[in-house]
Short mmCIF file of C-alpha atoms in Angstrom, two decimals:
data_model
loop_
_atom_site.label_atom_id
_atom_site.label_comp_id
_atom_site.label_asym_id
_atom_site.label_seq_id
_atom_site.Cartn_x
_atom_site.Cartn_y
_atom_site.Cartn_z
CA MET P 288 -28.72 11.90 2.01
CA LYS P 289 -28.08 10.65 -1.55
CA LYS P 290 -24.52 11.73 -1.69
CA LYS P 291 -23.89 9.98 1.84
CA LEU P 292 -25.47 6.88 0.65
CA LEU P 293 -23.53 6.65 -2.60
CA GLY P 294 -20.23 7.49 -0.70
CA ALA P 295 -20.91 4.71 1.72
CA LEU P 296 -21.76 2.21 -0.96
CA LEU P 297 -18.69 3.21 -3.12
CA GLY P 298 -16.50 2.70 -0.01
CA ILE P 299 -17.91 -0.73 0.65
CA THR P 300 -17.73 -1.90 -2.93
CA MET P 301 -14.20 -0.48 -3.37
CA ALA P 302 -13.00 -2.54 -0.50
CA ALA P 303 -14.56 -5.53 -2.16
CA GLY P 304 -13.09 -4.83 -5.53
CA ILE P 305 -9.60 -4.61 -4.07
CA LEU P 306 -9.94 -7.84 -2.14
CA ALA P 307 -11.23 -9.63 -5.13
CA GLY P 308 -8.40 -8.46 -7.31
CA CYS P 309 -10.45 -6.15 -9.52
CA GLY P 310 -13.84 -7.36 -10.43
CA GLN P 311 -15.62 -7.78 -13.58
CA ALA P 312 -13.59 -9.47 -16.15
CA LYS P 313 -15.27 -10.08 -19.44
CA ASP P 314 -15.14 -7.75 -22.46
CA ASN P 315 -17.74 -8.51 -25.07
CA GLY P 316 -16.35 -6.08 -27.60
CA GLY P 317 -13.71 -6.44 -30.33
CA ASN P 318 -11.86 -9.39 -28.55
CA THR P 319 -10.48 -10.47 -31.99
CA GLY P 320 -6.97 -11.45 -30.94
CA GLY P 321 -3.81 -9.50 -31.54
CA ALA P 322 -3.31 -6.03 -33.31
CA VAL P 323 -4.44 -5.96 -36.99
CA ALA P 324 -2.48 -2.72 -37.61
CA LYS P 325 0.39 -1.12 -35.85
CA ALA P 326 -0.47 1.92 -33.82
CA ARG P 327 1.43 5.22 -34.23
CA THR P 328 4.18 5.75 -31.81
CA LEU P 329 4.28 8.96 -29.75
CA SER P 330 7.10 10.32 -32.00
CA GLU P 331 4.92 9.53 -35.12
CA ILE P 332 1.91 11.32 -33.52
CA LYS P 333 4.18 14.40 -32.85
CA ASP P 334 5.34 14.44 -36.43
CA ALA P 335 1.71 14.19 -37.76
CA GLY P 336 0.70 17.11 -35.60
CA THR P 337 -2.64 15.78 -34.20
CA ILE P 338 -3.53 13.00 -31.95
CA LYS P 339 -6.56 10.68 -32.56
CA ILE P 340 -8.60 10.04 -29.47
CA GLY P 341 -11.70 7.84 -29.41
CA VAL P 342 -14.50 9.17 -27.27
CA PHE P 343 -18.32 8.63 -26.86
CA SER P 344 -20.70 10.96 -28.49
CA ASP P 345 -23.90 9.97 -26.64
CA LYS P 346 -22.85 9.43 -23.07
CA ASN P 347 -23.70 12.68 -21.28
CA PRO P 348 -21.90 14.07 -19.26
CA PHE P 349 -18.69 12.16 -20.23
CA GLY P 350 -18.61 12.27 -23.99
CA TYR P 351 -21.43 13.76 -25.97
CA VAL P 352 -22.39 16.24 -28.69
CA ASP P 353 -24.12 19.24 -27.50
CA SER P 354 -27.08 21.08 -29.00
CA ASN P 355 -24.57 23.12 -31.07
CA GLY P 356 -22.96 20.25 -32.48
CA LYS P 357 -19.72 20.55 -30.23
CA ILE P 358 -18.23 17.50 -28.52
CA GLN P 359 -18.26 18.06 -24.70
CA GLY P 360 -17.77 16.08 -21.54
CA TYR P 361 -15.43 14.92 -18.84
CA ASP P 362 -13.32 12.69 -21.08
CA VAL P 363 -13.42 15.27 -23.82
CA TYR P 364 -12.03 17.94 -21.38
CA PHE P 365 -9.14 15.52 -20.59
CA ALA P 366 -8.45 14.81 -24.30
CA LYS P 367 -8.12 18.33 -25.09
CA ARG P 368 -5.64 18.86 -22.34
CA LEU P 369 -3.45 16.12 -23.59
CA ALA P 370 -3.40 17.65 -26.95
CA LYS P 371 -2.51 21.04 -25.52
CA ASP P 372 0.37 19.57 -23.59
CA LEU P 373 1.58 17.63 -26.62
CA PHE P 374 1.21 20.31 -29.32
CA GLY P 375 0.53 23.52 -27.39
CA SER P 376 -3.09 23.67 -28.62
CA GLU P 377 -6.15 21.85 -27.43
CA ASP P 378 -7.43 21.98 -30.93
CA LYS P 379 -4.87 19.41 -32.12
CA VAL P 380 -6.91 16.47 -31.30
CA GLU P 381 -8.90 14.51 -33.81
CA PHE P 382 -12.07 13.08 -32.01
CA VAL P 383 -13.28 9.79 -33.29
CA TYR P 384 -16.62 8.69 -32.16
CA VAL P 385 -16.80 5.08 -30.69
CA GLU P 386 -19.36 2.72 -29.37
CA ALA P 387 -18.73 0.64 -26.09
CA ALA P 388 -18.37 -2.63 -28.04
CA SER P 389 -15.98 -1.07 -30.51
CA ARG P 390 -13.43 0.42 -28.17
CA VAL P 391 -10.97 -2.64 -28.24
CA GLU P 392 -11.23 -3.06 -31.87
CA TYR P 393 -10.57 0.60 -32.57
CA LEU P 394 -7.19 0.38 -30.75
CA LYS P 395 -6.27 -2.98 -32.45
CA SER P 396 -7.01 -1.61 -35.92
CA ALA P 397 -5.12 1.74 -35.15
CA LYS P 398 -8.03 3.84 -36.01
CA VAL P 399 -7.26 5.80 -32.82
CA ASP P 400 -4.13 6.45 -30.70
CA VAL P 401 -6.00 6.62 -27.39
CA ILE P 402 -9.48 5.64 -26.01
CA LEU P 403 -10.82 7.90 -23.53
CA ALA P 404 -14.44 6.61 -23.42
CA ASN P 405 -15.31 5.57 -19.96
CA PHE P 406 -13.15 2.60 -20.43
CA THR P 407 -13.43 0.41 -17.33
CA VAL P 408 -10.18 -1.53 -16.37
CA THR P 409 -10.92 -5.28 -16.42
CA ASP P 410 -8.56 -8.22 -16.34
CA GLU P 411 -9.73 -9.57 -19.71
CA ARG P 412 -9.38 -6.04 -21.40
CA LYS P 413 -5.93 -5.82 -20.04
CA GLU P 414 -4.95 -8.99 -22.14
CA GLN P 415 -6.00 -6.90 -25.14
CA VAL P 416 -5.02 -3.32 -24.61
CA ASP P 417 -2.61 -1.46 -22.31
CA PHE P 418 -4.22 0.74 -19.63
CA ALA P 419 -2.62 3.84 -18.32
CA LEU P 420 -3.09 5.08 -14.71
CA PRO P 421 -6.78 5.66 -13.67
CA TYR P 422 -8.48 9.15 -13.60
CA MET P 423 -11.92 8.04 -12.40
CA LYS P 424 -13.61 5.41 -10.25
CA VAL P 425 -17.08 3.93 -10.77
CA ALA P 426 -19.63 1.23 -9.87
CA LEU P 427 -22.78 0.17 -11.69
CA GLY P 428 -26.19 1.72 -11.06
CA VAL P 429 -29.75 0.96 -12.07
CA VAL P 430 -32.23 3.52 -13.30
CA SER P 431 -36.15 2.75 -13.62
CA PRO P 432 -39.43 4.65 -13.76
CA ASP P 433 -40.61 6.27 -10.46
CA ALA P 434 -43.86 4.39 -10.90
CA ALA P 435 -42.21 1.01 -10.87
CA LEU P 436 -38.90 1.82 -9.08
CA ILE P 437 -36.31 -1.05 -8.79
CA THR P 438 -34.70 -0.71 -5.48
CA ASP P 439 -33.11 -4.18 -5.14
CA VAL P 440 -31.60 -6.62 -7.74
CA ALA P 441 -34.01 -9.32 -6.49
CA GLN P 442 -36.85 -7.25 -8.06
CA LEU P 443 -35.31 -7.75 -11.58
CA LYS P 444 -35.95 -11.47 -11.62
CA ASP P 445 -37.70 -12.31 -14.87
CA LYS P 446 -37.93 -8.69 -15.82
CA THR P 447 -36.16 -7.05 -18.69
CA LEU P 448 -33.07 -5.03 -17.93
CA ILE P 449 -31.73 -2.82 -20.73
CA VAL P 450 -27.80 -2.80 -21.30
CA VAL P 451 -25.32 -1.65 -23.72
CA LYS P 452 -23.25 -4.35 -25.52
CA GLY P 453 -19.69 -4.53 -24.39
CA THR P 454 -20.09 -2.81 -21.06
CA THR P 455 -19.35 -4.09 -17.53
CA ALA P 456 -23.05 -3.98 -16.92
CA GLU P 457 -23.67 -6.54 -19.58
CA THR P 458 -20.94 -8.72 -18.09
CA TYR P 459 -21.97 -8.30 -14.48
CA PHE P 460 -25.61 -9.30 -15.05
CA SER P 461 -24.81 -12.04 -17.49
CA GLU P 462 -22.52 -13.68 -15.05
CA ASN P 463 -24.14 -12.93 -11.74
CA HIS P 464 -27.99 -12.59 -12.26
CA GLN P 465 -28.98 -15.01 -15.08
CA SER P 466 -32.72 -14.77 -14.22
CA VAL P 467 -32.78 -11.09 -15.41
CA LYS P 468 -33.63 -10.90 -19.12
CA LEU P 469 -31.23 -8.55 -20.94
CA LEU P 470 -32.23 -6.37 -23.80
CA LYS P 471 -29.01 -5.19 -25.45
CA PHE P 472 -28.17 -2.26 -27.61
CA ASP P 473 -25.04 -0.95 -29.41
CA GLU P 474 -25.48 2.77 -28.38
CA TYR P 475 -26.49 4.45 -25.34
CA GLN P 476 -28.98 6.66 -26.96
CA GLU P 477 -30.83 3.49 -28.28
CA ALA P 478 -30.80 2.13 -24.74
CA TYR P 479 -32.24 5.36 -23.18
CA ASP P 480 -34.87 5.57 -25.86
CA ALA P 481 -35.95 1.99 -25.05
CA LEU P 482 -36.24 2.75 -21.39
CA LEU P 483 -38.23 5.98 -22.17
CA ASP P 484 -40.69 4.04 -24.28
CA GLY P 485 -41.23 1.08 -21.89
CA ARG P 486 -39.35 -1.70 -23.81
CA GLY P 487 -37.40 -2.54 -20.61
CA ASP P 488 -38.16 -2.32 -16.86
CA ALA P 489 -34.89 -0.67 -16.09
CA PHE P 490 -31.48 0.27 -17.46
CA SER P 491 -28.05 -0.37 -15.95
CA THR P 492 -24.58 1.38 -16.69
CA ASP P 493 -22.14 3.24 -14.67
CA ASN P 494 -23.76 4.77 -11.66
CA THR P 495 -22.24 8.20 -12.41
CA GLU P 496 -24.15 8.17 -15.69
CA VAL P 497 -27.63 6.97 -14.76
CA LEU P 498 -27.52 9.46 -11.74
CA ALA P 499 -26.95 12.24 -14.21
CA TRP P 500 -29.69 10.91 -16.65
CA ALA P 501 -32.22 10.60 -13.88
CA ILE P 502 -31.56 14.13 -12.78
CA GLN P 503 -32.35 15.28 -16.41
CA ASN P 504 -35.35 13.02 -17.01
CA LYS P 505 -38.37 13.68 -14.84
CA GLY P 506 -40.24 10.50 -13.76
CA PHE P 507 -37.10 8.33 -13.37
CA ALA P 508 -34.87 7.59 -10.42
CA VAL P 509 -31.80 5.59 -9.58
CA GLY P 510 -33.27 2.93 -7.17
CA ILE P 511 -29.91 0.93 -7.03
CA GLU P 512 -26.94 3.43 -6.72
CA SER P 513 -24.19 0.95 -6.43
CA ILE P 514 -23.87 -2.71 -7.45
CA GLY P 515 -20.92 -4.94 -8.33
CA ASN P 516 -17.21 -3.83 -7.66
CA LEU P 517 -15.86 -0.36 -7.70
CA ASP P 518 -13.83 -0.18 -10.80
CA THR P 519 -11.51 2.33 -12.29
CA ILE P 520 -11.67 4.10 -15.50
CA ALA P 521 -8.39 4.81 -17.50
CA PRO P 522 -6.95 5.75 -20.87
CA ALA P 523 -6.08 2.88 -23.06
CA VAL P 524 -3.60 2.41 -25.95
CA GLN P 525 -2.77 -0.39 -28.36
CA LYS P 526 -0.98 -3.16 -26.58
CA GLY P 527 2.91 -2.67 -26.63
CA ASN P 528 2.69 1.03 -27.42
CA LYS P 529 4.96 1.84 -24.60
CA GLU P 530 6.15 5.15 -25.49
CA LEU P 531 2.76 6.60 -25.65
CA LEU P 532 1.57 4.80 -22.56
CA ASP P 533 4.65 6.16 -20.60
CA TRP P 534 3.81 9.76 -21.74
CA ILE P 535 0.11 9.43 -20.62
CA ASN P 536 1.10 8.02 -17.38
CA SER P 537 3.47 10.88 -16.73
CA GLU P 538 0.83 13.38 -17.84
CA ILE P 539 -1.64 11.86 -15.36
CA GLU P 540 0.98 12.09 -12.50
CA THR P 541 1.78 15.81 -13.45
CA LEU P 542 -1.86 16.81 -13.84
CA GLY P 543 -2.53 15.42 -10.28
CA LYS P 544 -0.21 18.02 -8.87
CA GLU P 545 -2.64 20.64 -9.97
CA GLU P 546 -5.70 18.69 -9.30
CA PHE P 547 -6.68 18.82 -12.81
CA PHE P 548 -9.51 16.28 -12.56
CA HIS P 549 -11.15 18.23 -9.88
CA LYS P 550 -11.29 21.02 -12.28
CA ASP P 551 -12.62 18.86 -14.85
CA PHE P 552 -15.32 17.73 -12.50
CA GLU P 553 -16.25 21.32 -11.72
CA GLU P 554 -16.45 22.34 -15.47
CA THR P 555 -18.19 19.25 -16.96
CA LEU P 556 -19.97 17.12 -14.31
CA LYS P 557 -21.01 19.63 -11.54
CA PRO P 558 -23.31 21.44 -13.78
CA VAL P 559 -25.19 18.17 -14.21
CA TYR P 560 -24.91 16.57 -10.76
CA GLY P 561 -25.04 19.78 -8.53
CA ASP P 562 -24.32 18.51 -5.08
CA GLU P 563 -25.70 14.98 -5.67
CA ILE P 564 -22.28 13.52 -6.00
CA ASP P 565 -19.16 14.19 -3.92
CA PRO P 566 -16.18 14.46 -6.32
CA GLU P 567 -14.06 12.56 -3.97
CA ASN P 568 -16.30 9.50 -4.71
CA LEU P 569 -15.43 9.73 -8.50
CA VAL P 570 -12.32 11.68 -9.17
CA VAL P 571 -8.83 9.93 -9.14
CA GLU P 572 -5.80 12.46 -9.06
CA GLY P 573 -2.28 11.37 -10.02
CA GLY P 574 -3.40 7.73 -10.79
CA GLN P 575 -3.68 7.06 -7.11
CA VAL P 576 -6.95 5.36 -6.11
#
């Protein structure tokens, strides 16, 4: 039932997003103008022998450090494949941990070659970085305690909603629901800790993430499974780094022929979601939404 409901909601919001010309527009992180350091070209990356990829370290199941201290997740699985196809070894990737609000800045300052950190494509971000073809689609969700479950956005009026700075959730609620009080954090773990100890009434971020978190945290549920437009998630490079961008786009198209992202889903997301989410509602193959 939950899977069918999510699928239906995603379908509706996807249509709305396309008609609206792709939704949420404001990025709150790192919008400091042009590049402050020149990014490495694809040729320079090859010469260096490793590629630097920015990922989350606290956003399970997309990018997180597990109990053994190893970086795991859907984005990480993709990053390792890029390294393998570029250098012949998935170990030739240097992971750089980023926060939501620092993703743009890390590209502009050339601290990383690529961002693979659940980076939603928005019009404003496109003015600051170059996005490759998408590999995932997502909307926003709201998780709250079972004892005071939020099932409609109207219930959030004058209540405290937890968000992470620099995310589409912060932008969406700031622009569309100003009666909701926002409690903002830099890191996802801080946000979830705040929800657990009752500093907020609910938490909003990507629906794929809150659904996974609620499954793993008894006493909480996702009362709003889809809100806002359906957006796409894509790799990003420093603006103007065309050689690297073209190579990533070619990779995504080639990987689509082997349904790589379905395999990624099976390896990294299905162990968390089980049958709660149909991969067709999340996975994008070959960059074709």
